[in-house]
Amino acid sequence: MSAAPPARAEADSIRCDNAVPGEKQLLWGDLHVHTAWSLDAYAFGAIATPADAYAFARGQELRLGNGEMTRIDRPLDFAAVTDHAETFDVMFLCTDPSYSDHAYCRAIRDGHREHEGRRIFTDYLLPIVAQSPGRKPEICSGAEGHCLQGNKGQWRRVQEVANQHDDPCRFTALIGYEWSASPGGRHWHRNVIFRSAEVPDQAFDYRRYPKVAQLWTALDQSCRLEDGCDVLAIPHNINWSDGGGFDVAEETPEQLALRARYERLAEIHQEKGNSECLPATPGDDNADCSFERLTGNFAQDHVSGAGGEDPDDRWQRMRSTYYRSLLTRGLLEFEASDRALNPLMLGAIGSTDNHLGTPGRVQEDGYWGSMSMLWQDDAARLGNTGYNPGGLVAVWAEQNTRGAVFDALKRREAYATSGPRISLRFGVVASDATTATACNASEVDFKVAMGGVLVDSPEPPRMLVLAGKDDTPLARVEIVEVDVQGRGGPGSRYTLVADFDDGTGSACRVWEDPEFAPAAPSYWYARVIEQPTPRWSKLLCERLDRCTDYPDADRMTEERAWSSPIWYEPTSTR
């Protein structure tokens, strides 16, 4: 057997003092953070660098561009700064370190200084990422080689900062970037996250690799396991995908295999809204799919316009790329492939998509709004309450190192929250397990943990949900289940497993699906919901005594956590 590549060998040789072989730790992180090295963040007033962002994640106070000071409520265990690769060259040439005197660059710097973020966003960023793939920034016209070197230079800086702030066993800084495909203003974005310091020599961006299959191919060719490189591409903000970015019915078998290899997770909660599900009709406000719903997208409206499309048709198209819809499409593709491959086995994570360099800053109290709201006063923020502070990703990993955190993400032993640090475990347990026996055991013994696959079961599997509160008591534990029942198509339902009128600090239940169909491909995931608490907008309107003036701001919220699913794959159709 050949020796492991140096980067991977070094990552895997670390043994933390608090690590116990075979036991998992709960670690908290944010895998979607932008700094002043992203053009849109810079345009709207961000001044934090990636180094500032990693320091903030570990508890250091940060000054924002408007002079306000902010601090995370508790340090994170891991983070990745994911600045937009499409403008790596622009930011390298127009700001630090080059500060080119080109008119294009001067206009961007002037817009940043004069708080003209919207103009810079629409006139300089959208033409690059939303209007025509491959369109060059003016500074790159006739100088593509210069800009390619700028892209590579910025990518080297990204790596250097992450490597400098990675502190094994205490804080993990993962190397990453964002591939920001936005055709017509739609968000088909992916965060590209690497396992170790072994990475390609360039960041593959949407301008040069305008199709997601081209991104996978480039990663497949340049990030090889035998060289110590491994990588994930994580879709996010899929509530703004508008039906695109997941064209599995048109993809070749080779492309489907690459999708299944690299896209093992989806970010289902961030500051631009929740992506779990949309109801069948826009007017349905039932609790299942109404949490932090945000379907409006300025970029799409600006670039593509409303058009004459039937609103119901657009609603169904938007709905098709929400998380639950994608998981269900995966079951259908599994059936269509004669049960050979499910290309949409997506675990669930949350993150912030914060554009001010403040990873993990998810507190409702004191939230200032999205990046475009930095320079607004509080009254103006009350008129723009669709955004939320964003979410977090949790992993069950053996220790806090790059290798262990990445491997937990890759095996989908990860879950999402809307901000609070709710502890959550979910998985299949022994067939004779009961709530009494499983919940009183000294150790959790999962036959299949969250993110895993159960193959062939003649009897209904028994599933354990184990949850603990953060600051707010828990109100409900639910399990969402979808199966493909022969020719009847997919059926979706959610079951209330536990309900606590007065709230509880912890919940533990063993549940068995009463409608389990042994021949039907299925998935299940757990959803844990807190007791209602005031949303950031309510806290703000109460502080200003303006809730009567802004009734949309006067809202409570039910924060929550979502486990990665467990999939069921029967080999027989009977």
PDB file of N, CA and C in Angstrom, residues 67-97:
ATOM      1  N   GLY A  67     -19.393  51.660  12.213  1.00  0.00           N
ATOM      2  CA  GLY A  67     -18.885  52.017  13.527  1.00  0.00           C
ATOM      3  C   GLY A  67     -19.415  51.195  14.670  1.00  0.00           C
ATOM      4  N   GLU A  68     -20.485  50.424  14.442  1.00  0.00           N
ATOM      5  CA  GLU A  68     -21.036  49.587  15.507  1.00  0.00           C
ATOM      6  C   GLU A  68     -20.058  48.465  15.859  1.00  0.00           C
ATOM      7  N   MET A  69     -20.049  48.082  17.120  1.00  0.00           N
ATOM      8  CA  MET A  69     -19.242  46.954  17.582  1.00  0.00           C
ATOM      9  C   MET A  69     -20.155  45.745  17.771  1.00  0.00           C
ATOM     10  N   THR A  70     -19.643  44.579  17.429  1.00  0.00           N
ATOM     11  CA  THR A  70     -20.440  43.368  17.582  1.00  0.00           C
ATOM     12  C   THR A  70     -19.541  42.213  17.981  1.00  0.00           C
ATOM     13  N   ARG A  71     -20.160  41.243  18.646  1.00  0.00           N
ATOM     14  CA  ARG A  71     -19.429  40.059  19.103  1.00  0.00           C
ATOM     15  C   ARG A  71     -20.378  38.869  19.044  1.00  0.00           C
ATOM     16  N   ILE A  72     -19.854  37.709  18.744  1.00  0.00           N
ATOM     17  CA  ILE A  72     -20.646  36.493  18.760  1.00  0.00           C
ATOM     18  C   ILE A  72     -20.999  36.147  20.207  1.00  0.00           C
ATOM     19  N   ASP A  73     -22.156  35.480  20.403  1.00  0.00           N
ATOM     20  CA  ASP A  73     -22.544  35.150  21.778  1.00  0.00           C
ATOM     21  C   ASP A  73     -21.694  34.038  22.362  1.00  0.00           C
ATOM     22  N   ARG A  74     -21.244  33.089  21.510  1.00  0.00           N
ATOM     23  CA  ARG A  74     -20.358  32.002  21.913  1.00  0.00           C
ATOM     24  C   ARG A  74     -19.454  31.661  20.740  1.00  0.00           C
ATOM     25  N   PRO A  75     -18.199  31.390  20.989  1.00  0.00           N
ATOM     26  CA  PRO A  75     -17.300  31.051  19.877  1.00  0.00           C
ATOM     27  C   PRO A  75     -17.772  29.809  19.122  1.00  0.00           C
ATOM     28  N   LEU A  76     -17.409  29.757  17.854  1.00  0.00           N
ATOM     29  CA  LEU A  76     -17.655  28.584  17.030  1.00  0.00           C
ATOM     30  C   LEU A  76     -16.502  27.597  17.165  1.00  0.00           C
ATOM     31  N   ASP A  77     -16.763  26.364  16.742  1.00  0.00           N
ATOM     32  CA  ASP A  77     -15.717  25.353  16.683  1.00  0.00           C
ATOM     33  C   ASP A  77     -15.035  25.318  15.317  1.00  0.00           C
ATOM     34  N   PHE A  78     -15.777  25.703  14.266  1.00  0.00           N
ATOM     35  CA  PHE A  78     -15.191  25.685  12.919  1.00  0.00           C
ATOM     36  C   PHE A  78     -15.917  26.697  12.039  1.00  0.00           C
ATOM     37  N   ALA A  79     -15.240  27.104  10.978  1.00  0.00           N
ATOM     38  CA  ALA A  79     -15.822  28.062  10.037  1.00  0.00           C
ATOM     39  C   ALA A  79     -15.077  27.987   8.723  1.00  0.00           C
ATOM     40  N   ALA A  80     -15.746  28.468   7.671  1.00  0.00           N
ATOM     41  CA  ALA A  80     -15.119  28.634   6.363  1.00  0.00           C
ATOM     42  C   ALA A  80     -15.539  29.988   5.813  1.00  0.00           C
ATOM     43  N   VAL A  81     -14.579  30.790   5.400  1.00  0.00           N
ATOM     44  CA  VAL A  81     -14.864  32.026   4.674  1.00  0.00           C
ATOM     45  C   VAL A  81     -15.025  31.643   3.209  1.00  0.00           C
ATOM     46  N   THR A  82     -16.153  32.029   2.604  1.00  0.00           N
ATOM     47  CA  THR A  82     -16.491  31.596   1.248  1.00  0.00           C
ATOM     48  C   THR A  82     -16.759  32.810   0.368  1.00  0.00           C
ATOM     49  N   ASP A  83     -15.744  33.607   0.130  1.00  0.00           N
ATOM     50  CA  ASP A  83     -15.920  34.782  -0.717  1.00  0.00           C
ATOM     51  C   ASP A  83     -16.144  34.366  -2.169  1.00  0.00           C
ATOM     52  N   HIS A  84     -16.812  35.247  -2.928  1.00  0.00           N
ATOM     53  CA  HIS A  84     -17.196  34.952  -4.314  1.00  0.00           C
ATOM     54  C   HIS A  84     -15.960  34.834  -5.208  1.00  0.00           C
ATOM     55  N   ALA A  85     -15.757  33.654  -5.785  1.00  0.00           N
ATOM     56  CA  ALA A  85     -14.587  33.451  -6.644  1.00  0.00           C
ATOM     57  C   ALA A  85     -14.672  34.268  -7.930  1.00  0.00           C
ATOM     58  N   GLU A  86     -15.881  34.614  -8.368  1.00  0.00           N
ATOM     59  CA  GLU A  86     -16.052  35.353  -9.623  1.00  0.00           C
ATOM     60  C   GLU A  86     -15.406  36.726  -9.584  1.00  0.00           C
ATOM     61  N   THR A  87     -15.220  37.265  -8.397  1.00  0.00           N
ATOM     62  CA  THR A  87     -14.604  38.595  -8.294  1.00  0.00           C
ATOM     63  C   THR A  87     -13.287  38.545  -7.519  1.00  0.00           C
ATOM     64  N   PHE A  88     -12.686  37.378  -7.408  1.00  0.00           N
ATOM     65  CA  PHE A  88     -11.348  37.312  -6.810  1.00  0.00           C
ATOM     66  C   PHE A  88     -10.380  38.230  -7.546  1.00  0.00           C
ATOM     67  N   ASP A  89     -10.425  38.190  -8.890  1.00  0.00           N
ATOM     68  CA  ASP A  89      -9.492  39.023  -9.654  1.00  0.00           C
ATOM     69  C   ASP A  89      -9.810  40.508  -9.490  1.00  0.00           C
ATOM     70  N   VAL A  90     -11.082  40.872  -9.536  1.00  0.00           N
ATOM     71  CA  VAL A  90     -11.466  42.278  -9.376  1.00  0.00           C
ATOM     72  C   VAL A  90     -11.019  42.812  -8.021  1.00  0.00           C
ATOM     73  N   MET A  91     -11.251  42.040  -6.972  1.00  0.00           N
ATOM     74  CA  MET A  91     -10.903  42.517  -5.644  1.00  0.00           C
ATOM     75  C   MET A  91      -9.385  42.558  -5.451  1.00  0.00           C
ATOM     76  N   PHE A  92      -8.678  41.631  -6.046  1.00  0.00           N
ATOM     77  CA  PHE A  92      -7.220  41.622  -5.961  1.00  0.00           C
ATOM     78  C   PHE A  92      -6.636  42.834  -6.675  1.00  0.00           C
ATOM     79  N   LEU A  93      -7.188  43.176  -7.840  1.00  0.00           N
ATOM     80  CA  LEU A  93      -6.639  44.263  -8.643  1.00  0.00           C
ATOM     81  C   LEU A  93      -7.141  45.634  -8.196  1.00  0.00           C
ATOM     82  N   CYS A  94      -8.407  45.708  -7.766  1.00  0.00           N
ATOM     83  CA  CYS A  94      -9.015  47.008  -7.480  1.00  0.00           C
ATOM     84  C   CYS A  94      -8.854  47.450  -6.033  1.00  0.00           C
ATOM     85  N   THR A  95      -8.690  46.510  -5.123  1.00  0.00           N
ATOM     86  CA  THR A  95      -8.502  46.876  -3.714  1.00  0.00           C
ATOM     87  C   THR A  95      -7.166  46.297  -3.268  1.00  0.00           C
ATOM     88  N   ASP A  96      -7.103  45.849  -2.045  1.00  0.00           N
ATOM     89  CA  ASP A  96      -5.873  45.255  -1.529  1.00  0.00           C
ATOM     90  C   ASP A  96      -5.590  43.950  -2.289  1.00  0.00           C
ATOM     91  N   PRO A  97      -4.388  43.718  -2.827  1.00  0.00           N
ATOM     92  CA  PRO A  97      -3.166  44.500  -2.617  1.00  0.00           C
ATOM     93  C   PRO A  97      -2.807  45.472  -3.737  1.00  0.00           C
TER      94      PRO A  97
END
